[in-house]
PDB file of C-alpha atoms in Angstrom:
ATOM      1  CA  MET A  18     -63.600  94.984  34.054  1.00 33.00           C
ATOM      2  CA  SER A  19     -67.179  94.138  33.031  1.00 34.00           C
ATOM      3  CA  GLU A  20     -67.724  93.229  29.046  1.00 35.00           C
ATOM      4  CA  SER A  21     -69.096  96.647  28.521  1.00 36.00           C
ATOM      5  CA  GLN A  22     -66.030  98.364  29.948  1.00 36.00           C
ATOM      6  CA  THR A  23     -63.482  96.363  28.197  1.00 38.00           C
ATOM      7  CA  SER A  24     -61.024  99.170  26.843  1.00 42.00           C
ATOM      8  CA  ALA A  25     -61.284  99.670  23.015  1.00 42.00           C
ATOM      9  CA  GLN A  26     -57.389  99.434  23.162  1.00 45.00           C
ATOM     10  CA  THR A  27     -57.756  95.733  24.414  1.00 47.00           C
ATOM     11  CA  ALA A  28     -60.960  94.918  22.633  1.00 54.00           C
ATOM     12  CA  PRO A  29     -61.369  91.538  20.751  1.00 57.00           C
ATOM     13  CA  ASP A  30     -59.390  91.135  17.631  1.00 65.00           C
ATOM     14  CA  HIS A  31     -62.676  91.240  15.472  1.00 78.00           C
ATOM     15  CA  CYS A  32     -63.314  94.828  16.615  1.00 90.00           C
ATOM     16  CA  ALA A  33     -61.604  97.915  15.490  1.00 94.00           C
ATOM     17  CA  ALA A  34     -60.607 100.459  18.132  1.00 96.00           C
ATOM     18  CA  GLN A  35     -62.302 103.962  18.005  1.00 97.00           C
ATOM     19  CA  PHE A  36     -62.436 106.811  20.747  1.00 98.00           C
ATOM     20  CA  GLY A  37     -65.181 108.961  21.466  1.00 98.00           C
ATOM     21  CA  ALA A  38     -66.501 111.708  24.071  1.00 98.00           C
ATOM     22  CA  ILE A  39     -69.872 112.189  26.289  1.00 98.00           C
ATOM     23  CA  CYS A  40     -69.986 115.989  25.676  1.00 98.00           C
ATOM     24  CA  TYR A  41     -71.423 117.647  28.747  1.00 97.00           C
ATOM     25  CA  ARG A  42     -72.272 120.681  30.758  1.00 96.00           C
ATOM     26  CA  MET A  43     -74.003 121.521  33.941  1.00 92.00           C
ATOM     27  CA  HIS A  44     -77.323 123.139  33.947  1.00 91.00           C
ATOM     28  CA  ARG A  45     -79.377 124.153  36.938  1.00 89.00           C
ATOM     29  CA  GLY A  46     -77.242 121.445  38.955  1.00 86.00           C
ATOM     30  CA  LYS A  47     -78.001 118.641  36.230  1.00 91.00           C
ATOM     31  CA  VAL A  48     -76.067 116.981  33.689  1.00 94.00           C
ATOM     32  CA  GLU A  49     -76.901 117.834  29.964  1.00 97.00           C
ATOM     33  CA  VAL A  50     -75.490 115.808  27.162  1.00 98.00           C
ATOM     34  CA  LEU A  51     -74.760 117.185  23.685  1.00 98.00           C
ATOM     35  CA  LEU A  52     -75.548 114.589  20.934  1.00 98.00           C
ATOM     36  CA  ILE A  53     -74.859 115.062  17.196  1.00 98.00           C
ATOM     37  CA  THR A  54     -76.636 113.204  14.267  1.00 98.00           C
ATOM     38  CA  SER A  55     -74.514 110.729  12.024  1.00 94.00           C
ATOM     39  CA  ARG A  56     -73.866 111.768   8.755  1.00 90.00           C
ATOM     40  CA  ASP A  57     -75.376 108.545   7.215  1.00 85.00           C
ATOM     41  CA  THR A  58     -78.376 107.566   9.079  1.00 87.00           C
ATOM     42  CA  GLY A  59     -79.197 110.628  11.050  1.00 92.00           C
ATOM     43  CA  ARG A  60     -79.474 108.892  14.292  1.00 94.00           C
ATOM     44  CA  TRP A  61     -78.375 110.435  17.457  1.00 98.00           C
ATOM     45  CA  VAL A  62     -74.698 109.725  18.408  1.00 97.00           C
ATOM     46  CA  VAL A  63     -71.584 111.072  20.447  1.00 98.00           C
ATOM     47  CA  PRO A  64     -68.884 112.386  18.753  1.00 98.00           C
ATOM     48  CA  LYS A  65     -66.116 109.366  17.745  1.00 97.00           C
ATOM     49  CA  GLY A  66     -63.741 108.237  15.358  1.00 96.00           C
ATOM     50  CA  TRP A  67     -60.628 106.166  14.707  1.00 96.00           C
ATOM     51  CA  PRO A  68     -57.101 106.622  16.629  1.00 97.00           C
ATOM     52  CA  ILE A  69     -55.163 109.853  15.555  1.00 97.00           C
ATOM     53  CA  SER A  70     -51.208 109.338  15.095  1.00 97.00           C
ATOM     54  CA  GLY A  71     -49.739 111.604  17.645  1.00 97.00           C
ATOM     55  CA  LEU A  72     -52.577 111.787  19.936  1.00 97.00           C
ATOM     56  CA  ASN A  73     -53.591 109.571  23.111  1.00 97.00           C
ATOM     57  CA  ALA A  74     -57.084 108.259  23.552  1.00 97.00           C
ATOM     58  CA  GLY A  75     -58.524 111.074  25.298  1.00 97.00           C
ATOM     59  CA  GLU A  76     -56.896 113.554  23.049  1.00 97.00           C
ATOM     60  CA  THR A  77     -58.442 111.887  19.979  1.00 98.00           C
ATOM     61  CA  ALA A  78     -61.892 111.918  21.526  1.00 98.00           C
ATOM     62  CA  ALA A  79     -61.430 115.710  22.178  1.00 98.00           C
ATOM     63  CA  ARG A  80     -60.447 116.006  18.588  1.00 98.00           C
ATOM     64  CA  GLU A  81     -63.182 114.342  17.406  1.00 98.00           C
ATOM     65  CA  ALA A  82     -65.738 116.428  19.576  1.00 98.00           C
ATOM     66  CA  TRP A  83     -64.100 119.523  17.917  1.00 98.00           C
ATOM     67  CA  GLU A  84     -64.528 118.130  14.208  1.00 98.00           C
ATOM     68  CA  GLU A  85     -67.980 116.636  14.693  1.00 98.00           C
ATOM     69  CA  ALA A  86     -69.570 118.923  17.230  1.00 98.00           C
ATOM     70  CA  GLY A  87     -67.828 122.196  17.424  1.00 98.00           C
ATOM     71  CA  VAL A  88     -66.832 122.011  21.186  1.00 98.00           C
ATOM     72  CA  GLU A  89     -63.742 122.764  23.138  1.00 97.00           C
ATOM     73  CA  GLY A  90     -63.349 121.599  26.474  1.00 97.00           C
ATOM     74  CA  SER A  91     -61.902 119.621  29.325  1.00 95.00           C
ATOM     75  CA  VAL A  92     -61.509 115.663  29.085  1.00 96.00           C
ATOM     76  CA  HIS A  93     -61.653 113.504  32.310  1.00 90.00           C
ATOM     77  CA  SER A  94     -58.371 111.759  32.821  1.00 86.00           C
ATOM     78  CA  GLY A  95     -59.624 108.201  32.446  1.00 93.00           C
ATOM     79  CA  PRO A  96     -62.283 106.530  30.246  1.00 96.00           C
ATOM     80  CA  LEU A  97     -65.786 106.006  31.396  1.00 96.00           C
ATOM     81  CA  GLY A  98     -66.117 102.551  29.737  1.00 97.00           C
ATOM     82  CA  SER A  99     -66.724 101.690  26.178  1.00 97.00           C
ATOM     83  CA  PHE A 100     -69.466 100.533  23.924  1.00 97.00           C
ATOM     84  CA  THR A 101     -69.379  98.715  20.443  1.00 95.00           C
ATOM     85  CA  TYR A 102     -71.521  99.233  17.147  1.00 94.00           C
ATOM     86  CA  THR A 103     -71.537  98.513  13.564  1.00 91.00           C
ATOM     87  CA  LYS A 104     -70.052 101.007  11.572  1.00 88.00           C
ATOM     88  CA  GLY A 105     -71.209 100.971   7.711  1.00 82.00           C
ATOM     89  CA  MET A 106     -68.387 101.355   5.317  1.00 77.00           C
ATOM     90  CA  ALA A 107     -67.871 102.163   1.555  1.00 75.00           C
ATOM     91  CA  GLY A 108     -69.284  99.294  -0.447  1.00 75.00           C
ATOM     92  CA  LYS A 109     -71.921  98.129   1.895  1.00 73.00           C
ATOM     93  CA  SER A 110     -69.640  96.326   4.118  1.00 84.00           C
ATOM     94  CA  SER A 111     -69.423  97.045   7.758  1.00 88.00           C
ATOM     95  CA  VAL A 112     -66.832  96.643  10.684  1.00 91.00           C
ATOM     96  CA  LEU A 113     -67.534  96.335  14.441  1.00 94.00           C
ATOM     97  CA  CYS A 114     -66.176  98.913  16.424  1.00 95.00           C
ATOM     98  CA  ALA A 115     -65.177  99.422  20.165  1.00 96.00           C
ATOM     99  CA  VAL A 116     -65.474 102.813  21.406  1.00 97.00           C
ATOM    100  CA  GLU A 117     -63.532 103.895  24.386  1.00 98.00           C
ATOM    101  CA  VAL A 118     -65.562 106.731  25.867  1.00 98.00           C
ATOM    102  CA  PHE A 119     -64.257 109.937  27.847  1.00 98.00           C
ATOM    103  CA  ALA A 120     -66.345 112.636  29.558  1.00 97.00           C
ATOM    104  CA  LEU A 121     -65.554 116.011  28.012  1.00 97.00           C
ATOM    105  CA  ARG A 122     -66.938 119.149  30.046  1.00 97.00           C
ATOM    106  CA  VAL A 123     -67.767 121.609  27.492  1.00 97.00           C
ATOM    107  CA  GLU A 124     -66.317 125.065  27.829  1.00 97.00           C
ATOM    108  CA  ALA A 125     -66.847 126.353  24.672  1.00 97.00           C
ATOM    109  CA  ILE A 126     -68.973 125.582  21.653  1.00 97.00           C
ATOM    110  CA  LYS A 127     -68.446 127.104  18.163  1.00 97.00           C
ATOM    111  CA  ASP A 128     -70.637 127.825  15.143  1.00 96.00           C
ATOM    112  CA  ARG A 129     -67.861 127.224  12.662  1.00 96.00           C
ATOM    113  CA  PHE A 130     -66.521 123.658  12.867  1.00 97.00           C
ATOM    114  CA  PRO A 131     -65.361 121.254   9.904  1.00 97.00           C
ATOM    115  CA  GLU A 132     -68.415 119.118  10.179  1.00 97.00           C
ATOM    116  CA  ARG A 133     -70.871 121.900  10.614  1.00 96.00           C
ATOM    117  CA  LYS A 134     -72.574 121.217   7.225  1.00 96.00           C
ATOM    118  CA  GLU A 135     -73.015 117.660   7.632  1.00 96.00           C
ATOM    119  CA  ARG A 136     -74.485 116.998  11.337  1.00 96.00           C
ATOM    120  CA  GLN A 137     -76.970 118.654  13.679  1.00 97.00           C
ATOM    121  CA  ARG A 138     -76.194 118.812  17.491  1.00 98.00           C
ATOM    122  CA  LYS A 139     -78.568 119.252  20.552  1.00 98.00           C
ATOM    123  CA  TRP A 140     -78.445 119.520  24.060  1.00 98.00           C
ATOM    124  CA  PHE A 141     -80.517 116.675  26.127  1.00 98.00           C
ATOM    125  CA  ALA A 142     -81.031 116.055  29.586  1.00 97.00           C
ATOM    126  CA  ALA A 143     -79.050 113.025  30.320  1.00 97.00           C
ATOM    127  CA  ALA A 144     -82.015 110.684  30.718  1.00 97.00           C
ATOM    128  CA  LYS A 145     -83.469 111.859  27.399  1.00 98.00           C
ATOM    129  CA  ALA A 146     -80.106 111.566  25.468  1.00 98.00           C
ATOM    130  CA  ALA A 147     -79.573 108.009  26.862  1.00 98.00           C
ATOM    131  CA  ARG A 148     -83.029 107.335  25.432  1.00 98.00           C
ATOM    132  CA  LYS A 149     -82.094 108.830  22.035  1.00 98.00           C
ATOM    133  CA  VAL A 150     -78.905 106.764  21.651  1.00 98.00           C
ATOM    134  CA  VAL A 151     -79.525 103.088  20.106  1.00 95.00           C
ATOM    135  CA  GLU A 152     -76.443 101.514  21.605  1.00 96.00           C
ATOM    136  CA  PRO A 153     -77.429 100.005  25.261  1.00 96.00           C
ATOM    137  CA  ASP A 154     -73.858 100.169  26.641  1.00 97.00           C
ATOM    138  CA  LEU A 155     -73.772 103.800  25.231  1.00 97.00           C
ATOM    139  CA  ARG A 156     -77.190 104.449  27.064  1.00 97.00           C
ATOM    140  CA  LYS A 157     -75.817 102.897  30.214  1.00 97.00           C
ATOM    141  CA  LEU A 158     -72.502 105.050  30.357  1.00 97.00           C
ATOM    142  CA  ILE A 159     -74.568 108.227  29.889  1.00 98.00           C
ATOM    143  CA  LEU A 160     -76.834 107.228  32.780  1.00 97.00           C
ATOM    144  CA  ASP A 161     -74.215 106.105  34.957  1.00 96.00           C
ATOM    145  CA  PHE A 162     -72.206 109.323  34.240  1.00 96.00           C
ATOM    146  CA  ALA A 163     -74.880 111.543  34.916  1.00 94.00           C
ATOM    147  CA  ARG A 164     -75.563 109.753  38.269  1.00 92.00           C
ATOM    148  CA  GLN A 165     -71.876 109.882  39.484  1.00 90.00           C
ATOM    149  CA  SER A 166     -71.953 113.481  38.596  1.00 85.00           C
ATOM    150  CA  ALA A 167     -74.893 114.525  40.468  1.00 74.00           C
ATOM    151  CA  ALA A 168     -73.446 112.396  43.561  1.00 67.00           C
ATOM    152  CA  LEU A 169     -70.538 114.626  43.301  1.00 66.00           C
ATOM    153  CA  ARG A 170     -72.488 117.711  43.475  1.00 63.00           C
ATOM    154  CA  ALA A 171     -74.504 116.602  46.427  1.00 50.00           C
TER     155      ALA A 171
END
């Protein structure tokens, strides 16, 4: 596995594990990705969060997608890879997080969801979504996923 695809579960000791989802739909034969804004900086991100007791990694990613973006859908069985980012914490401290990312095909999007008043959400063509995110490894995951999806549909 390449460094950018190291599992969050086997991430270096100095990283905290999180799980996230690339929420997507097919529109006119092309992949569109749903991004949300972070609560603190307002930058474009994918839904992600800490492990949830009783849920596996994919289920956790799906739960975060519901809570943060109001989407329901099917999670692909295996992770796409991972990326790291620095999460700001209360008291101006921060922690390095390794996020294991799953593809989630959006089947429904709801107007009422837990974090609806704290975030914006918007659909982007995959290439534009990749340009909107800051993390280089997440950008690569989005582009690679879109290319693989297009190849499967060809």
